[in-house]
Short mmCIF file of C-alpha atoms and ligand atoms in Angstrom, two decimals:
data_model
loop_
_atom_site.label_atom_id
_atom_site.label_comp_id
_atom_site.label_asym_id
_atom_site.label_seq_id
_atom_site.Cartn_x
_atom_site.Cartn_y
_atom_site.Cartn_z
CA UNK A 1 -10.87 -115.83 147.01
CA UNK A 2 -7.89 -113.61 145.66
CA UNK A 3 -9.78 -110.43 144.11
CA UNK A 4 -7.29 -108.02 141.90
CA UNK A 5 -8.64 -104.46 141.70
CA UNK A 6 -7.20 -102.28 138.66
CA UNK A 7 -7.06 -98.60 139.96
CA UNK A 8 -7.39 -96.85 136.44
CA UNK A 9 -5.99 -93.04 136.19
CA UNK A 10 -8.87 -92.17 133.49
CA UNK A 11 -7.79 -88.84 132.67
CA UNK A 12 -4.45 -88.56 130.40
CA UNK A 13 -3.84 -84.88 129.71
CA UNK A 14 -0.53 -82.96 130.34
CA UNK A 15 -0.44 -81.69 134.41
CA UNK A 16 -2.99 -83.54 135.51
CA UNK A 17 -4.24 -84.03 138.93
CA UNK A 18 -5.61 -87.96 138.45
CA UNK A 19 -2.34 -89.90 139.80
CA UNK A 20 -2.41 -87.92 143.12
CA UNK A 21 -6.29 -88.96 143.69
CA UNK A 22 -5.18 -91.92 142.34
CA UNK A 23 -2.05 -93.21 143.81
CA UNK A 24 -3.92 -92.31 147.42
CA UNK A 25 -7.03 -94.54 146.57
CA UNK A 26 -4.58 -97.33 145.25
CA UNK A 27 -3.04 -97.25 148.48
CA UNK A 28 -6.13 -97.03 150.56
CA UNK A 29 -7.66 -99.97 148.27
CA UNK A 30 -3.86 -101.84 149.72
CA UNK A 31 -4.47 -101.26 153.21
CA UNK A 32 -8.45 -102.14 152.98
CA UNK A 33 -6.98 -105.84 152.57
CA UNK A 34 -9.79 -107.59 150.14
CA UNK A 35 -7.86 -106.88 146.59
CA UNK A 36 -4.25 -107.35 145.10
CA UNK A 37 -4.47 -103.77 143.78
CA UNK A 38 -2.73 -102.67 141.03
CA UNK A 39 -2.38 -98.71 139.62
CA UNK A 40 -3.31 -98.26 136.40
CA UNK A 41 -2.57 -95.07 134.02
CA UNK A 42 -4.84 -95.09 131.10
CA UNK A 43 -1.96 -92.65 129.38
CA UNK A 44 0.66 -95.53 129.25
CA UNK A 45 -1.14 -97.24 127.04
CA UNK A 46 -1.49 -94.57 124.35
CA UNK A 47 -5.23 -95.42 122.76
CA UNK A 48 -5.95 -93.48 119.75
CA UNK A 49 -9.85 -93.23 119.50
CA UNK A 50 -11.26 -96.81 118.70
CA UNK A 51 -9.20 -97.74 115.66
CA UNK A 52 -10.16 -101.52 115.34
CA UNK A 53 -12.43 -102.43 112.71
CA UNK A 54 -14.25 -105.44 114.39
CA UNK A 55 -16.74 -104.72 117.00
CA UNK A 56 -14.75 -105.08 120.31
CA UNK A 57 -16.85 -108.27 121.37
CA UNK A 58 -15.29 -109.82 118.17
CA UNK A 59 -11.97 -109.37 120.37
CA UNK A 60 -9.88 -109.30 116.90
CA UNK A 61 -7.32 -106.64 117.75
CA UNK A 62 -5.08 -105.71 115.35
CA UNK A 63 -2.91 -103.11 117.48
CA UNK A 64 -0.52 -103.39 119.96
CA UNK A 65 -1.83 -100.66 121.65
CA UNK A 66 -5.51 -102.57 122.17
CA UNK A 67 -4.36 -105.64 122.80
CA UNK A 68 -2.11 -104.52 125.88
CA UNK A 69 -5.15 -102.78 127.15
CA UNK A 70 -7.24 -105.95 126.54
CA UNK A 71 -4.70 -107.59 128.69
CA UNK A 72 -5.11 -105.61 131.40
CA UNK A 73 -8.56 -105.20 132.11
CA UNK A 74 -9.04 -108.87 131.66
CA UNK A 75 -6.27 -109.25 134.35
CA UNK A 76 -8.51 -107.75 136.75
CA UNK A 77 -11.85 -108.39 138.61
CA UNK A 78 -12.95 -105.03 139.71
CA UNK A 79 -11.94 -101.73 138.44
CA UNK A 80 -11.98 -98.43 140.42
CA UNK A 81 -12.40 -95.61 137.90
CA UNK A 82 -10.38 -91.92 139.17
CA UNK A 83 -12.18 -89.68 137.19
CA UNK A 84 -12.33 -85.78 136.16
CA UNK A 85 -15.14 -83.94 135.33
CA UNK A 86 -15.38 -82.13 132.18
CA UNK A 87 -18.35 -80.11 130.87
CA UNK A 88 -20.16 -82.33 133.64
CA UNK A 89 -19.06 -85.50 131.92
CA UNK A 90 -15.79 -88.01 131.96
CA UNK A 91 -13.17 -87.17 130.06
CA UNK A 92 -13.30 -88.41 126.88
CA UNK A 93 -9.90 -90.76 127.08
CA UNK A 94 -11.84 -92.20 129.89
CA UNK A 95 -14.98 -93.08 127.73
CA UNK A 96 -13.20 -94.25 124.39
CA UNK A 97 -11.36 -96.64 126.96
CA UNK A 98 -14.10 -98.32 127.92
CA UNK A 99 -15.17 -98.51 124.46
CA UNK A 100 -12.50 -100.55 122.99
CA UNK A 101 -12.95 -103.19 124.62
CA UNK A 102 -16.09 -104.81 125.62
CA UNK A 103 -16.15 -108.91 126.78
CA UNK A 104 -12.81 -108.44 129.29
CA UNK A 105 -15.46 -105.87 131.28
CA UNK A 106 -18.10 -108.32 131.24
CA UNK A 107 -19.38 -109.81 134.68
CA UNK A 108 -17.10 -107.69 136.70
CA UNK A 109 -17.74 -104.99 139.62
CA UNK A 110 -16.69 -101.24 139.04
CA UNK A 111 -16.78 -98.01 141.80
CA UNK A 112 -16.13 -94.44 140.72
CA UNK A 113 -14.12 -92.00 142.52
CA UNK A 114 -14.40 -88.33 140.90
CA UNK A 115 -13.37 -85.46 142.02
CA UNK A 116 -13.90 -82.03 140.64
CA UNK A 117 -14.93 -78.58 141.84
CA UNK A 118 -17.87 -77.67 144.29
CA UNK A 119 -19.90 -80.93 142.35
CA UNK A 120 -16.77 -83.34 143.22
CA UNK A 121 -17.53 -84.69 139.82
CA UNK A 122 -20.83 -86.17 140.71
CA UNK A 123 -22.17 -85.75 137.74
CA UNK A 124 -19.73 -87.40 135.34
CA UNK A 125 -19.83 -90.55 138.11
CA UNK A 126 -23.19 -90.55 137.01
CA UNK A 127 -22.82 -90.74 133.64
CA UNK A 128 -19.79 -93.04 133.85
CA UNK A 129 -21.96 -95.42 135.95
CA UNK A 130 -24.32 -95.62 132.97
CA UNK A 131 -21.85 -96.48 129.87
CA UNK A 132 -20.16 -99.22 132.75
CA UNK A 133 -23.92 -100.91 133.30
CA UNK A 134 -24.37 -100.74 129.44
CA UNK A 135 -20.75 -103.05 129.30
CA UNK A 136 -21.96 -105.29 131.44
CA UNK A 137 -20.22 -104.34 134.66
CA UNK A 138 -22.07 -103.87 137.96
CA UNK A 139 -21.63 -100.01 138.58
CA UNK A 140 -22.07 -100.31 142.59
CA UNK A 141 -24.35 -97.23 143.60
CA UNK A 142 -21.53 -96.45 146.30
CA UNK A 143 -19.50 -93.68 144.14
CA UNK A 144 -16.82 -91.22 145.87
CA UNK A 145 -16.59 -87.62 145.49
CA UNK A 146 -14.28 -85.33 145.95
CA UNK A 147 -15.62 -81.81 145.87
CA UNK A 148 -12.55 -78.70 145.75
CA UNK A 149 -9.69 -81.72 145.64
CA UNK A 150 -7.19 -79.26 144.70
CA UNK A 151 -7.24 -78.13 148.65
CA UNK A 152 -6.03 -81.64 149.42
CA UNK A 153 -3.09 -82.05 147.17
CA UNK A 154 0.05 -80.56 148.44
CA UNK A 155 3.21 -78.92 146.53
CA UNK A 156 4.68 -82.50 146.41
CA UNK A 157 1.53 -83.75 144.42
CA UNK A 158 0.22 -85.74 147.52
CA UNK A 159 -3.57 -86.04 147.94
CA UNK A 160 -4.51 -86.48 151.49
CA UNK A 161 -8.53 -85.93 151.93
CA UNK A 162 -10.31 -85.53 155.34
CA UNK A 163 -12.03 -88.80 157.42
CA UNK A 164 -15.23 -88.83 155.83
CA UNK A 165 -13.79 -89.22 152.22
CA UNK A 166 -11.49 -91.98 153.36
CA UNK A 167 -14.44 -93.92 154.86
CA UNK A 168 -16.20 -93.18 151.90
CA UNK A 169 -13.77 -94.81 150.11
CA UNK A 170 -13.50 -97.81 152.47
CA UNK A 171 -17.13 -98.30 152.65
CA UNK A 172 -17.40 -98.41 149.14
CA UNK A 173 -14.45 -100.96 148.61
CA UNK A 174 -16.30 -103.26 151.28
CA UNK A 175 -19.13 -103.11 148.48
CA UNK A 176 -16.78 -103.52 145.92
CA UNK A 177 -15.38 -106.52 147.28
CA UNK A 178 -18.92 -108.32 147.63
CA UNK A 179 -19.57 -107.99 144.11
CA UNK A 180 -16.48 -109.22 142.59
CA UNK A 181 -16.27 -111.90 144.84
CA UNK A 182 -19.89 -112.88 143.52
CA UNK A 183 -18.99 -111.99 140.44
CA UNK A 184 -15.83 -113.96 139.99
CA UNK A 185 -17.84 -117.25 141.15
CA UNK A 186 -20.69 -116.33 138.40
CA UNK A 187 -17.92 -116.50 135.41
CA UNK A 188 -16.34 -119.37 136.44
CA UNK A 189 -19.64 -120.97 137.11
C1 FMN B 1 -12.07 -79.44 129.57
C2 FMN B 1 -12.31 -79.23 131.04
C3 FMN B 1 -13.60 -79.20 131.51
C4 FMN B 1 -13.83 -79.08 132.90
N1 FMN B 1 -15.12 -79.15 133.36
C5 FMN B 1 -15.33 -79.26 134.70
C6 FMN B 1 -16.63 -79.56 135.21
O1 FMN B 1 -17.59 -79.75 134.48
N2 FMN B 1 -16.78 -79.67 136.55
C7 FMN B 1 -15.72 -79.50 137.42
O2 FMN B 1 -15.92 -79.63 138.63
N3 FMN B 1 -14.48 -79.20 136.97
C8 FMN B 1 -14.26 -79.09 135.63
N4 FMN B 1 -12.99 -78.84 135.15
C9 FMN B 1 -11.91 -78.59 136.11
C10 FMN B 1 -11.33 -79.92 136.55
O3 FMN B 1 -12.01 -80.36 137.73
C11 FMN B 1 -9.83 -79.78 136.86
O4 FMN B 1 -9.17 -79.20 135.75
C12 FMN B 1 -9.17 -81.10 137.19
O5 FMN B 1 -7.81 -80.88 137.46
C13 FMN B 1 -9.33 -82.10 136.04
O6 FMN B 1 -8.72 -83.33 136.36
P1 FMN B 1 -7.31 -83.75 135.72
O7 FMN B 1 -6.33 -82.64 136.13
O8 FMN B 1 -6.95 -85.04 136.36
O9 FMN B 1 -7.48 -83.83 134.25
C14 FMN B 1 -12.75 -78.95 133.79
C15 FMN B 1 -11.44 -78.99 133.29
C16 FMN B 1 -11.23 -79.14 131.93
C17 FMN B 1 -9.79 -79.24 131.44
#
């Protein structure tokens, strides 16, 4: 069963370090051979706070902006979510994202990756975990962190962590890929 994986850049602000962490799990996610992946960046799609005035599950967009972003996370069957930590929390781009939209989440598997200082962003995984359960995702317990990621990202913006972060990675994706696939079968059932 073809599985496509959205790897979502969740934070949007000027200089950030997301697409490095990013663009490195995309690829890893390529090589791990269960998804079509695809590389997302949340700031392409230029989402004002939610500006809709139907509930999302009422899917009655009236922007461009939301309706290309409905587009794409219904495209997909798992997400992985890159995110920062700020004040201990995901950004807030990141969280007004998710709350756009609501059915084209439904019944599908999510991971986090954070990464952050000496916490690796553990703690906003944690809370991001707990808005994607409440949208009817499965948040798979199997998050990666990446504590002091600036010491992997080189001048030329290219993250490359140590073993145990890659097979942290991996190990969750093999997780990943057993929910979606279940997933997937439960909404076309
Ligand atoms: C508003 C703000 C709050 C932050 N809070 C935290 C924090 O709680 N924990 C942490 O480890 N790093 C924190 N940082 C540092 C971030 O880990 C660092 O800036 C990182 O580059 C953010 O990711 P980004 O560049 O992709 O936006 C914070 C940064 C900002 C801008």
């Amino acid at each position: 069963m073809s599985l496509k994986l959205n790897v979502i850049i969740g934070s949007t602000r000027p200089g950030r370090a997301g697409p490095a962490v990013a663009k490195w799990a995309a690829e890893q996610a390529g090589t791990h051979g269960k998804f079509e992946v695809e590389l997302v960046d949340l700031a392409d799609f230029n989402l004002p706070l939610l500006d809709e005035p139907s509930h999302p599950r009422a899917q009655q967009y009236q922007h461009e902006h939301t309706k290309n972003w409905s587009a794409s996370v219904a495209a997909a069957d798992a997400y992985l979510f890159v995110t920062p930590e700020y004040d201990y929390f995901p950004n807030a781009a990141l969280v007004n994202a998710l709350q756009v939209l609501s059915r084209e989440w439904s019944f599908k598997a999510a991971c986090v990756l954070s990464y952050g200082g000496i916490s690796g962003g553990l703690r906003a995984a944690q809370e991001l975990r707990q808005l994607i359960g409440n949208l009817d995702m499965m948040a798979i317990p199997q998050t990666v962190a990446v504590p002091s990621f600036g010491k992997f990202i080189n001048d030329d913006q290219v993250f490359a962590p140590t073993e145990p972060t890659i097979n942290g990675l991996n190990g969750a994706l093999d997780a990943l890929a057993r929910w979606a696939s279940a997933l997937k079968a439960a909404r076309q059932a």
